[in-house]
XYZ file of C-alpha atoms in Angstrom:
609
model
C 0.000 0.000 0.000
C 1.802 2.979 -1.050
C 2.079 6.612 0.444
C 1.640 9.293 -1.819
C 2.291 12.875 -1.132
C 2.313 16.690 -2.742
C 2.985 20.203 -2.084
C 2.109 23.366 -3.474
C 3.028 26.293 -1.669
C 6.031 29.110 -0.505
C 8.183 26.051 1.831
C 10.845 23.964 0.822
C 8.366 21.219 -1.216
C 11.744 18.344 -0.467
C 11.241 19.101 3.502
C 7.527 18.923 3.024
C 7.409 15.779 1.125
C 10.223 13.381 3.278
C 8.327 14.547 6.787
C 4.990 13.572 5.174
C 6.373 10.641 3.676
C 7.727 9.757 7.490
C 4.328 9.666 8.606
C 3.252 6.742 6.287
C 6.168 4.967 7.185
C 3.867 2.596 9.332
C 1.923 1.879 5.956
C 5.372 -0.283 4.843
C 7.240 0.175 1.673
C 10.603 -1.103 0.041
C 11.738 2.625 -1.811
C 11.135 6.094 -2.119
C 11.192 9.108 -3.920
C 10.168 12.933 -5.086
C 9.677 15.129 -7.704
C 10.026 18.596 -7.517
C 9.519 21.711 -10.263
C 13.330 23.498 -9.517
C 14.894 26.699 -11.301
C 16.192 23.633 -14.110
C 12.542 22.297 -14.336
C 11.171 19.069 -13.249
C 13.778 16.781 -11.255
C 13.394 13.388 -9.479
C 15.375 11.844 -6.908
C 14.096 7.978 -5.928
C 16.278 5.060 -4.033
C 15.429 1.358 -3.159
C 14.973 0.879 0.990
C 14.571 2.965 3.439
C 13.505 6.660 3.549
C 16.783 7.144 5.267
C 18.596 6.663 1.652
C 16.668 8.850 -0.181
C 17.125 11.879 2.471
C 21.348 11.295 2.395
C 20.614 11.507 -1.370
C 19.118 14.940 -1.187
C 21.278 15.986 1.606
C 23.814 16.231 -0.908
C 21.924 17.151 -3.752
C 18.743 18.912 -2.597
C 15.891 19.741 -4.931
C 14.723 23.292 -4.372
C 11.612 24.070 -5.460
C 7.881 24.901 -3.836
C 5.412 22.260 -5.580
C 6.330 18.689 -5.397
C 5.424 15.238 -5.212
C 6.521 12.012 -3.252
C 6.190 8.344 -2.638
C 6.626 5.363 -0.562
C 6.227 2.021 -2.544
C 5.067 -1.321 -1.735
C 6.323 -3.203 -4.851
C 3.172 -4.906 -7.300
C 4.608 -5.005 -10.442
C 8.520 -4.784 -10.516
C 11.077 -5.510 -7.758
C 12.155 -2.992 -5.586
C 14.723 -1.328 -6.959
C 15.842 2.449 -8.152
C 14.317 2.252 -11.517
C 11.228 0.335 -10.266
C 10.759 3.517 -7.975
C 8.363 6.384 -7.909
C 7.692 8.956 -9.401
C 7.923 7.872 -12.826
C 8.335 10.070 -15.843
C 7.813 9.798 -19.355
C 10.490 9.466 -22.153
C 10.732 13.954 -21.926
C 10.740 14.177 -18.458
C 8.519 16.887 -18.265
C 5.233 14.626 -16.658
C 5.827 13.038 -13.573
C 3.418 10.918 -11.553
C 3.123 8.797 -8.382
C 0.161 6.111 -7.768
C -0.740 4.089 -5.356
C -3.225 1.512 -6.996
C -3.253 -1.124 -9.796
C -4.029 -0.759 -13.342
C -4.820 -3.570 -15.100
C -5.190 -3.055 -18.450
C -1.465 -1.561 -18.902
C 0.054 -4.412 -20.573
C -2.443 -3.216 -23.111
C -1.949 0.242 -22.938
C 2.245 0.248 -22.966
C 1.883 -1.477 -26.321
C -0.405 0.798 -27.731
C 2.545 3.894 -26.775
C 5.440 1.451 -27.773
C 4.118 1.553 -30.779
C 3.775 5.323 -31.128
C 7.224 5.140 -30.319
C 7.582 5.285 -26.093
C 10.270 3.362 -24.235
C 10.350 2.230 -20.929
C 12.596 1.850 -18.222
C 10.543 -0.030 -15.041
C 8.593 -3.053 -15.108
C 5.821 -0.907 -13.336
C 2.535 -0.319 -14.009
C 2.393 3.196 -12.869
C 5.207 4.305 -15.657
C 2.489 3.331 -18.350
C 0.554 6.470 -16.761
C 3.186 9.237 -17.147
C 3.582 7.923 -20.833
C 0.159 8.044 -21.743
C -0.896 11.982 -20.085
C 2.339 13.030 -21.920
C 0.399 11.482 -25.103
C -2.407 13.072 -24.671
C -1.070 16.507 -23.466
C -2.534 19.483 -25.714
C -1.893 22.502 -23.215
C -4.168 21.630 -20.852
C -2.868 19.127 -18.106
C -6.330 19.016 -16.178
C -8.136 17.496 -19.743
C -5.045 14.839 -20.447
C -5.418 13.919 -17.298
C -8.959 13.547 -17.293
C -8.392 11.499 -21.015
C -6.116 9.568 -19.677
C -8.103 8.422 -16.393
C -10.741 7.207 -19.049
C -8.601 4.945 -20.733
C -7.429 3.133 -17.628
C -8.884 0.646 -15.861
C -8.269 -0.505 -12.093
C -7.319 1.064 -8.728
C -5.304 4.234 -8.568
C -4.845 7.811 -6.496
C -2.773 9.454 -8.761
C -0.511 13.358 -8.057
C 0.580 14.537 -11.338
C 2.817 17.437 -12.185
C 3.750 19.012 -15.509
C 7.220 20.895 -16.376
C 4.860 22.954 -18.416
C 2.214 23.816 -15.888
C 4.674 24.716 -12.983
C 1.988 26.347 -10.704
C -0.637 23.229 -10.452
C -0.918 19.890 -9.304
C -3.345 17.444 -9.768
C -4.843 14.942 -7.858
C -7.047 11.977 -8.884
C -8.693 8.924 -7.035
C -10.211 5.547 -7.790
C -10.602 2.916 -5.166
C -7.308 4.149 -3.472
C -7.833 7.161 -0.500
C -6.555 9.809 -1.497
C -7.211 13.260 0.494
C -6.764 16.813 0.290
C -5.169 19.263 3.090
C -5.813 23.067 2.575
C -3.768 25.680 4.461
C -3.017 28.825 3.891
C -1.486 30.140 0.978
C -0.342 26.493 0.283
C -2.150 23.046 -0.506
C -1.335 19.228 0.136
C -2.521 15.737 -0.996
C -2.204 12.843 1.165
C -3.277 9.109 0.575
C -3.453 8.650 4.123
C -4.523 12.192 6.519
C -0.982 11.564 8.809
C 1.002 12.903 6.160
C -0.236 16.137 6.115
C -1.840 17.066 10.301
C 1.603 18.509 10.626
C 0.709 21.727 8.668
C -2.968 21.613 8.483
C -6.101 19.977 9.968
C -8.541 20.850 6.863
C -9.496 18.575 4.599
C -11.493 17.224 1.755
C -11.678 13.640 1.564
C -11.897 12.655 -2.339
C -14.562 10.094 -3.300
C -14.015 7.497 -6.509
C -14.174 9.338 -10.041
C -13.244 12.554 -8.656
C -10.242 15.015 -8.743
C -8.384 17.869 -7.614
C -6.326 20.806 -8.922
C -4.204 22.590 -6.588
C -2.353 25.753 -6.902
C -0.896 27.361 -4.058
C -3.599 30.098 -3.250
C -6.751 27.361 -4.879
C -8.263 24.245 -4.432
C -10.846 23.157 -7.538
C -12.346 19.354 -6.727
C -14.456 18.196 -9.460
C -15.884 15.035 -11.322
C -13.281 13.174 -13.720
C -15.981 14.282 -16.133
C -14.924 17.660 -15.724
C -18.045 19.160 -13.410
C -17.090 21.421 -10.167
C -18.114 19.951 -7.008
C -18.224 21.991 -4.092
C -18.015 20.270 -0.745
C -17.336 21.664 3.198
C -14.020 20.837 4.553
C -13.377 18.244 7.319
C -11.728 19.421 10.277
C -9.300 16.605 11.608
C -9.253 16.495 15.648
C -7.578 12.826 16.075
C -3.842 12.949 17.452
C -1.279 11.484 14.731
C -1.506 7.953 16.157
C -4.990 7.826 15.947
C -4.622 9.251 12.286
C -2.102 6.643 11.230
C -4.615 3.748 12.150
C -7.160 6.057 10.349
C -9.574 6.661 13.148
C -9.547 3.126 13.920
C -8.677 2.327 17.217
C -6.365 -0.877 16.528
C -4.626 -1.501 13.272
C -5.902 -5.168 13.665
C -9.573 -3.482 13.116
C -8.319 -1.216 10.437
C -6.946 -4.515 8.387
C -10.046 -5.980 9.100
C -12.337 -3.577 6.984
C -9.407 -2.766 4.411
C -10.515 -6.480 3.393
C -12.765 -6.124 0.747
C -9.796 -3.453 -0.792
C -7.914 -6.247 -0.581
C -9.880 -8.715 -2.524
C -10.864 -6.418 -5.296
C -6.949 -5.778 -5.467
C -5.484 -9.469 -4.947
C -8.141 -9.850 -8.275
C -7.580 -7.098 -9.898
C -6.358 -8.415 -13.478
C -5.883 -11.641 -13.210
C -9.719 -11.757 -14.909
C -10.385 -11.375 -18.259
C -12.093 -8.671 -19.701
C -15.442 -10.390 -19.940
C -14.905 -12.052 -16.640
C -14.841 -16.029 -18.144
C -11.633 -17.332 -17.284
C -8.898 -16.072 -14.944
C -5.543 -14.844 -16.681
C -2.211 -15.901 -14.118
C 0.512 -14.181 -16.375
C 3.024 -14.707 -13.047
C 2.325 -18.392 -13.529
C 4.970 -19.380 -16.524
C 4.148 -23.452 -16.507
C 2.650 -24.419 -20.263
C -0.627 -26.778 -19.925
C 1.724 -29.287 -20.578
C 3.704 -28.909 -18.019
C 0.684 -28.485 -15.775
C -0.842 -32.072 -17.481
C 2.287 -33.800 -16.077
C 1.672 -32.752 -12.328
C 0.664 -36.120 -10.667
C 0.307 -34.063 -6.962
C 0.089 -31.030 -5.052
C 2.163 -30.225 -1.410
C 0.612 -27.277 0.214
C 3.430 -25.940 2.830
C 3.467 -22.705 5.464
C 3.126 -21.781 8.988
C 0.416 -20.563 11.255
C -2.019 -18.630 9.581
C -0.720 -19.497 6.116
C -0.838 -22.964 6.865
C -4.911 -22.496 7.114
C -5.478 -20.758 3.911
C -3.440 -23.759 2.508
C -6.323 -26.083 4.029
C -9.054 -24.005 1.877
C -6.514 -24.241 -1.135
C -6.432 -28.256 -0.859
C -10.310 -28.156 -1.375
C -9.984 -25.852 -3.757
C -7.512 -27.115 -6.139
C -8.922 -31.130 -5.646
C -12.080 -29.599 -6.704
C -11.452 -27.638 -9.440
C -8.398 -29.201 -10.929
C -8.933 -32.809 -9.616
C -5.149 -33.137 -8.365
C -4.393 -35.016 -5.002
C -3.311 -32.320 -2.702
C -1.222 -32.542 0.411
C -1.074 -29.805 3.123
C 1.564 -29.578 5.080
C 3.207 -27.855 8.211
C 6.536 -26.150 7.139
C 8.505 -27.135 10.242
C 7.574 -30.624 9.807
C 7.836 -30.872 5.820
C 11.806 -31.500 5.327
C 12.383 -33.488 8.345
C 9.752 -35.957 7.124
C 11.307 -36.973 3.981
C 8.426 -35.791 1.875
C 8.020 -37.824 -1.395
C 8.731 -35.182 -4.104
C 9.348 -35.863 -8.047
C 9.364 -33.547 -10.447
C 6.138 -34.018 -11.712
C 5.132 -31.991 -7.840
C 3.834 -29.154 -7.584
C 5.092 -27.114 -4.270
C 3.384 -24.470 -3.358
C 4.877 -22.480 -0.283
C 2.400 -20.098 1.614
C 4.129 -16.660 3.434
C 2.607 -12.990 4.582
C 6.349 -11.740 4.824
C 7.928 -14.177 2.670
C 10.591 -14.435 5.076
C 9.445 -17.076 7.002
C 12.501 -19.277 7.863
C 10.515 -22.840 7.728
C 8.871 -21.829 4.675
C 11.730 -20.876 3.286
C 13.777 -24.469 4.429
C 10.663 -26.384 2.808
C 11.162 -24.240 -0.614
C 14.556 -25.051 -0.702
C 13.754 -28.476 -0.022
C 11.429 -29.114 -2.554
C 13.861 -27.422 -5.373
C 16.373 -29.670 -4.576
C 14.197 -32.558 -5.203
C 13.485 -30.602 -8.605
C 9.687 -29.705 -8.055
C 7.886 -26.927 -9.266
C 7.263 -24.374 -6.762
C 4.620 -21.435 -6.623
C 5.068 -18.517 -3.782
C 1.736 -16.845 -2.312
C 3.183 -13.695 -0.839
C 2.533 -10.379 0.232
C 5.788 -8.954 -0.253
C 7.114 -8.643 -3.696
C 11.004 -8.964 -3.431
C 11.084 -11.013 -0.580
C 13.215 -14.042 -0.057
C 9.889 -16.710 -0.598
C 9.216 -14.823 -3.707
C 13.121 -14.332 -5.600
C 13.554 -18.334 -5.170
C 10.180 -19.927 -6.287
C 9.678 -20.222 -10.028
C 6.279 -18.781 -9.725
C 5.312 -16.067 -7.545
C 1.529 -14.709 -6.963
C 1.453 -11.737 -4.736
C -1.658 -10.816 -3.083
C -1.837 -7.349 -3.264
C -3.856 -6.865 0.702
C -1.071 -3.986 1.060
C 1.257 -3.635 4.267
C -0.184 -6.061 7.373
C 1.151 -3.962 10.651
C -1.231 -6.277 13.428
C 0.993 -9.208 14.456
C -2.436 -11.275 13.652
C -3.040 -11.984 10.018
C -6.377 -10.776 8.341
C -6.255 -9.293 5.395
C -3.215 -11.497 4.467
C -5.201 -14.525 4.843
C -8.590 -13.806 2.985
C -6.041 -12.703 0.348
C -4.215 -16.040 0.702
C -7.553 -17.586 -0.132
C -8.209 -15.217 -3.147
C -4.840 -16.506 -4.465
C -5.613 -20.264 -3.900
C -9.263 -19.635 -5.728
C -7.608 -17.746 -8.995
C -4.641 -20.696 -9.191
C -6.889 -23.579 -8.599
C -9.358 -22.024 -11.749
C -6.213 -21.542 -13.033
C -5.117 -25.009 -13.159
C -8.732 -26.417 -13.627
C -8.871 -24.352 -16.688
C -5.474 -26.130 -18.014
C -6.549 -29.462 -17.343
C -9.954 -28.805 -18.812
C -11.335 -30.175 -15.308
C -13.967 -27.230 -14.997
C -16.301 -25.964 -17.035
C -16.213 -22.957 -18.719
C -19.720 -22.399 -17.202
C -18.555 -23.010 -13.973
C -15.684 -21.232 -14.015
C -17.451 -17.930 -15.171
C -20.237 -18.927 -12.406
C -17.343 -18.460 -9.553
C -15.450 -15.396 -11.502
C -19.040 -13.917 -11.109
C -19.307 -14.705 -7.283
C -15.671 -13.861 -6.271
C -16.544 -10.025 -7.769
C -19.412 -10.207 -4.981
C -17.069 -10.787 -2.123
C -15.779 -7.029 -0.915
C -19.586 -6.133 -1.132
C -20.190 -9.182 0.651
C -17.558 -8.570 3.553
C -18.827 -5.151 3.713
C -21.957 -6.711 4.670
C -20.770 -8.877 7.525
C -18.817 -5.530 8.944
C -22.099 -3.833 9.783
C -22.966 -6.950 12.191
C -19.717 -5.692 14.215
C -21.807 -4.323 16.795
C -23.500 -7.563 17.952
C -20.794 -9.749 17.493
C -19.357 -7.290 19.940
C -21.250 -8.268 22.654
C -20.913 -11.859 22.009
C -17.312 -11.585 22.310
C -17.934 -9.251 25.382
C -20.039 -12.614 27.106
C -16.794 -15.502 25.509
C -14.524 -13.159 27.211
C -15.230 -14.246 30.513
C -14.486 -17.773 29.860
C -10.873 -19.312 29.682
C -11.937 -22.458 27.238
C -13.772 -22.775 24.451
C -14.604 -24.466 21.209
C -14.693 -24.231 17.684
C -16.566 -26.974 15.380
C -17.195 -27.697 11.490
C -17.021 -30.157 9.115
C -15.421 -29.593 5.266
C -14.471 -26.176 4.675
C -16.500 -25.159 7.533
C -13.590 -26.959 10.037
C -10.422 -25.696 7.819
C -11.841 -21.578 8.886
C -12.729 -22.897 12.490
C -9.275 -23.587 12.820
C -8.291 -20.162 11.619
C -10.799 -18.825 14.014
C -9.306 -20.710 16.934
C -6.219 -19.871 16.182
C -7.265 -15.697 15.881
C -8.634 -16.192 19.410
C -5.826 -17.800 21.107
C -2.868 -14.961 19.744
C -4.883 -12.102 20.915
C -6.961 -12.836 23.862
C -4.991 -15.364 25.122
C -8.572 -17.317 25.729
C -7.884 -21.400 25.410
C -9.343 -22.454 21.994
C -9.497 -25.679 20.438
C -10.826 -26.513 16.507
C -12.203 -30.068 15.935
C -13.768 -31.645 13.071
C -17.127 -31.522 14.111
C -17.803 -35.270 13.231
C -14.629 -35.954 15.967
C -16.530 -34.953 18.921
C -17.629 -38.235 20.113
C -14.393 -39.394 20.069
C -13.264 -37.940 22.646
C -13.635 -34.286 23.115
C -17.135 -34.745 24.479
C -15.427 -35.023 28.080
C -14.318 -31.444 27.576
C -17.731 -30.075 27.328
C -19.110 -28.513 30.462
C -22.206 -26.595 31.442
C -21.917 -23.133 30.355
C -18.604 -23.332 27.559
C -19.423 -21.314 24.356
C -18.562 -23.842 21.566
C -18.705 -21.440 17.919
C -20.262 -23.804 15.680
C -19.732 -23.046 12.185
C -22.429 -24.778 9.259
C -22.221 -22.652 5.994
C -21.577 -26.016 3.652
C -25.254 -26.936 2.745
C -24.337 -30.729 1.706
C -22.951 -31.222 5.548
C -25.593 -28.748 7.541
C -27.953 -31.792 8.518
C -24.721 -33.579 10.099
C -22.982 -30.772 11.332
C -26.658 -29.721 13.794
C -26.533 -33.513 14.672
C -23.144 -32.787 16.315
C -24.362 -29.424 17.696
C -27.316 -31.111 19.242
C -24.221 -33.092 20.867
C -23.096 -30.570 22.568
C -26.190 -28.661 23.815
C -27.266 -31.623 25.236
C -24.209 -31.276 27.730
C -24.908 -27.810 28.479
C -22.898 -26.271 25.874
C -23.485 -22.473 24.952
C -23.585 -22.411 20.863
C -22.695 -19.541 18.782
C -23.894 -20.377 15.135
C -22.566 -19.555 12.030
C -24.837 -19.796 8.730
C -26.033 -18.605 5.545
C -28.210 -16.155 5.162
C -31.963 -17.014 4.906
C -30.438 -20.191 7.049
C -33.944 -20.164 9.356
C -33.091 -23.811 10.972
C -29.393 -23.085 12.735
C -31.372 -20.812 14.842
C -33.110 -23.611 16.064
C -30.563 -25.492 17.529
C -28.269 -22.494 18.820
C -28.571 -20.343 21.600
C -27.511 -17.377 19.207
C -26.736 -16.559 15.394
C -24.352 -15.160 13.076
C -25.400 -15.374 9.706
C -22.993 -14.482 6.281
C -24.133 -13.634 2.714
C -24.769 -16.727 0.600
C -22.335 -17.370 -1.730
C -20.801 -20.705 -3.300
C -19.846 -23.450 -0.857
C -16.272 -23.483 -2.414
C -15.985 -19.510 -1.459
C -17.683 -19.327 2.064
C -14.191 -19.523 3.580
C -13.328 -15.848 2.129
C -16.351 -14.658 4.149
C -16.954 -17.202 7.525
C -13.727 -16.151 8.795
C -14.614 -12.401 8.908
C -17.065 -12.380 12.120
C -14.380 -15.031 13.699
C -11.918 -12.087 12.869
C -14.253 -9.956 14.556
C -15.057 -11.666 17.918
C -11.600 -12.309 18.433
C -10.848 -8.442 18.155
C -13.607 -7.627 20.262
C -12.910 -10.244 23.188
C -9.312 -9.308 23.326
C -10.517 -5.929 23.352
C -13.199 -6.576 26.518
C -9.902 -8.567 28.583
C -7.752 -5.513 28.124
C -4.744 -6.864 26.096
C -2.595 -5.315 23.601
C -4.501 -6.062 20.689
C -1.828 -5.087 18.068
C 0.624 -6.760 19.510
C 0.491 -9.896 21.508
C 2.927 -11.352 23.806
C 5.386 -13.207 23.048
C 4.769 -13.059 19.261
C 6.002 -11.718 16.361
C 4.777 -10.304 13.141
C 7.472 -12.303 10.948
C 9.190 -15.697 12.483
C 12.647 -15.468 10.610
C 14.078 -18.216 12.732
C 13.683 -21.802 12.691
């Protein structure tokens, strides 16, 4: 999730732009970099790492000037590196642009200006812009802009500057936040409201499809259509921590409702056009290649390790390949039987994780295949697999992974359609039928947000208690685990997952009068079996918390309260169960007083084995 900032005013923009860019350092990001409009015209200064490079840079070199832009980038499309850094210019250098976003239909559009004779220097996305305003620049950067908006398609806040319109600065949003600070007798853009409380606390928040042109002494917001909007300013009273979270009060909560960003992002063009098939350019194995695969190992840690559950159902369904899932720290040492007709597929937020890491290396040297889920482009997990997909969920800062996981999942859907669609194991139907659905998921998770307030007070009752239980069968057990796992690293409340068909077995002696047991039943073709084992437990006095579909009237029945999530297809409930589990753990931790952000005695990224 990259920072974007700009200045327009009578300071030093360079001073301006590296303090604002200090307060998104929280957001994460791998380089940095300005542009600023000097006495020799437009000049750019970017460096891979830290912001610390970039400032030594200037320190010897500064730009002087009093409009600028800047950016801190968390790498999509390109390693980090220099040249992979914003801002990016086009072949003149006289446009310069930073975004924070994805466009997806760039491929498309940088072979349109190759043609017309442009050449490129990054592997970004975001260069592709700078090229095509300069294309369509007539003396009026506010219009080309405005063209060029039109003929893009994805997720982007956007600050452009032009060498020949020294005085202005324009702003632009689309899915990404982007926000404006007015002062006096100087103007700011922000994507995140930190960046700029340092020199003003008045603001216009930009919505999607609109856009703003700042001069020192104006501020014009308008439609991308061109029409003026006029809107009162927002007065900021939260204190710069509170600001950095966004006026959330945890960044765990914050990562929760950045989720359905993070899905339409992880997506984002790895669907055709007309939304049939899904399109895995990072994934260089031929059909042929994939027709040889005679199995699947699933490895990770943690949190990883239970997306890679969901991704064993999901590839045996769709591709019809025997899939094995399998704990990182265990994998080597249990002399795994791997060919080369394997398929490994490692499973990492940081992509530093040392296990996973030892299990990738392990499977290489038994010459298999092996596909990286990531979040962090660059990262050790994603340089040695042959296949990386990142999910784009943007910078996780809570030691407790949400937003990374229901992107995991996301990334396990689009490679198992992916591989069904090679093997010609799915129908095209079908596979356009759960394109469809996935599209409906960030409206979906939006949905199960606005029940926060009542799962707050069931996690207010559960946090009283120091045992409880989480049951389901299919699917339904693989997110119960996740959810067990949530509520154990941040309340510190003893949780167990079990197979809900296991009960009897055993775990039946653990159930007292009084424990809350969180039964999940959102798979319709094991709901009849999965109240049978609920009944199992309320007949020892169990208190059940039910999970089910909506319009689900007979849960209700058999629980002593409800949770209910928007119907989707069995194969997807996953991507939305786990969201009011996310939730109640928040909440409990929350009501028991811990430190939600950071639990003890854990860390965000396990680099040792």
């Amino acid at each position: 999730m990259c920072g974007i900032v700009g200045y327009v005013g009578k300071r030093n923009s360079q001073e301006v732009l590296i303090e604002g860019l200090k307060k998104l350092e929280y957001r994460g990001y791998d380089s940095a970099g300005v542009a600023v409009f000097t006495q020799e015209g437009l000049q750019v200064k970017k460096a891979k790492g830290r912001l610390a490079v970039l400032e030594s840079q200037l320190g010897d070199a500064p730009l002087l000037g009093n409009i600028g832009i800047g950016h801190t980038r968390w790498a999509t499309h390109g390693k980090p590196s220099d040249v992979n850094s914003h801002p990016h210019t086009d072949n003149s250098s006289k446009f310069s642009v930073v975004h924070n976003g994805i466009i997806e239909n760039y491929i498309a559009l940088k072979e349109e200006l190759i043609e017309k004779g442009h050449h490129f220097v990054s592997e970004t996305d975001t260069e592709v812009i700078s090229h095509l305003i300069a294309s369509l620049y007539e003396g009026d950067i506010v219009k080309a802009v405005q063209q060029a908006v039109k003929r893009m398609r994805g997720a982007f806040a956007l600050g452009v500057l032009t060498e020949y319109e020294p005085d202005k600065l324009v702003a632009v949003r689309l899915a990404s936040p982007l926000i404006i600070g007015v002062g006096e007798g100087e103007n700011f853009i922000g994507s995140d409201i930190p960046a700029i409380l340092e020199y003003t606390r008045n603001v216009y928040i930009l919505n999607d499809y609109e856009m703003a042109v700042l001069t020192k002494e104006s501020v014009e917001l308008m439609t991308i259509e061109g029409n003026f909007i006029s809107r009162e300013l927002f007065r900021v009273d939260w204190d710069i921590v509170t600001a950095e979270k966004a006026g959330f009060d945890h960044f765990m909560l914050k990562e929760i409702y950045d989720q359905p960003k993070a899905y339409r992002d992880t997506v984002g063009s790895r669907i055709n056009d007309a939304g049939t098939a899904v399109e895995l350019k990072e994934i260089g194995m031929t059909a042929e290649q994939i027709k040889q695969l005679r199995n699947v190992h699933i490895v990770a840690c943690g949190t990883a390790y239970h997306a890679g559950l969901v991704g064993k159902t999901v590839i045996e369904t769709l591709a019809r390949i025997p899939v094995e899932t399998d704990v990182a720290s265990e994998y080597r040492y249990r002399a795994p039987i791997i060919t080369p007709n394997t398929l490994v597929i490692v499973v990492s937020q940081s992509g530093e994780t040392a296990d996973t890491l030892a299990a990738l290396r392990e499977a290489k040297r038994n010459g298999a295949r092996v596909i990286a889920i990531t979040n962090v482009v660059g990262s050790s997990v994603a340089r040695e697999a042959d296949d990386v997909i990142v999910t784009w969920a943007g910078p996780e800062i809570a030691v407790a992974s949400t937003k990374a996981y229901t992107s995991q999942l996301v990334a396990f859907y689009l490679l198992g359609l992916h591989l069904g669609q090679s093997l010609g194991t799915v129908e095209a139907g079908e596979v356009a039928e759960i394109i469809a659905a996935m599209k409906q998921l960030p409206e979906q998770v939006e949905a199960i947000l606005e029940q926060s307030e009542a799962i707050k007070g069931v996690a207010e009752q559960i946090s009283t208690h120091n045992n409880l239980f989480f049951i389901g069968r299919g699917l339904d057990y693989a997110v119960a685990l996740e959810g067990s796992l949530k509520l154990k690293e941040i309340s510190y409340i003893h949780s167990e997952a079990y197979a809900a068909g296991e009960l009897k077995h055993g775990t039946l002696a653990l159930i007292e009068e009084g424990i809350p047991v969180i039964a999940l039943a959102t798979q319709e073709t094991l709901f009849e079996k999965t109240v049978s084992n609920i009944k199992e437990v309320t007949a020892r006095g169990a208190f059940v918390i039910g999970l089910a579909n909506d319009g689900d009237e007979e849960l209700a029945k058999s629980v002593d309260q409800v949770f209910t999530i928007p119907r989707t297809l069995p194969l997807l409930s996953p991507a939305l169960s786990v969201i009011p589990l996310q939730l109640l753990s928040y909440y409990a931790s929350l009501a028991r007083g811990n430190d939600v952000d950071k639990p003890r005695n854990l860390a965000k990224s396990v680099t040792v084995e």
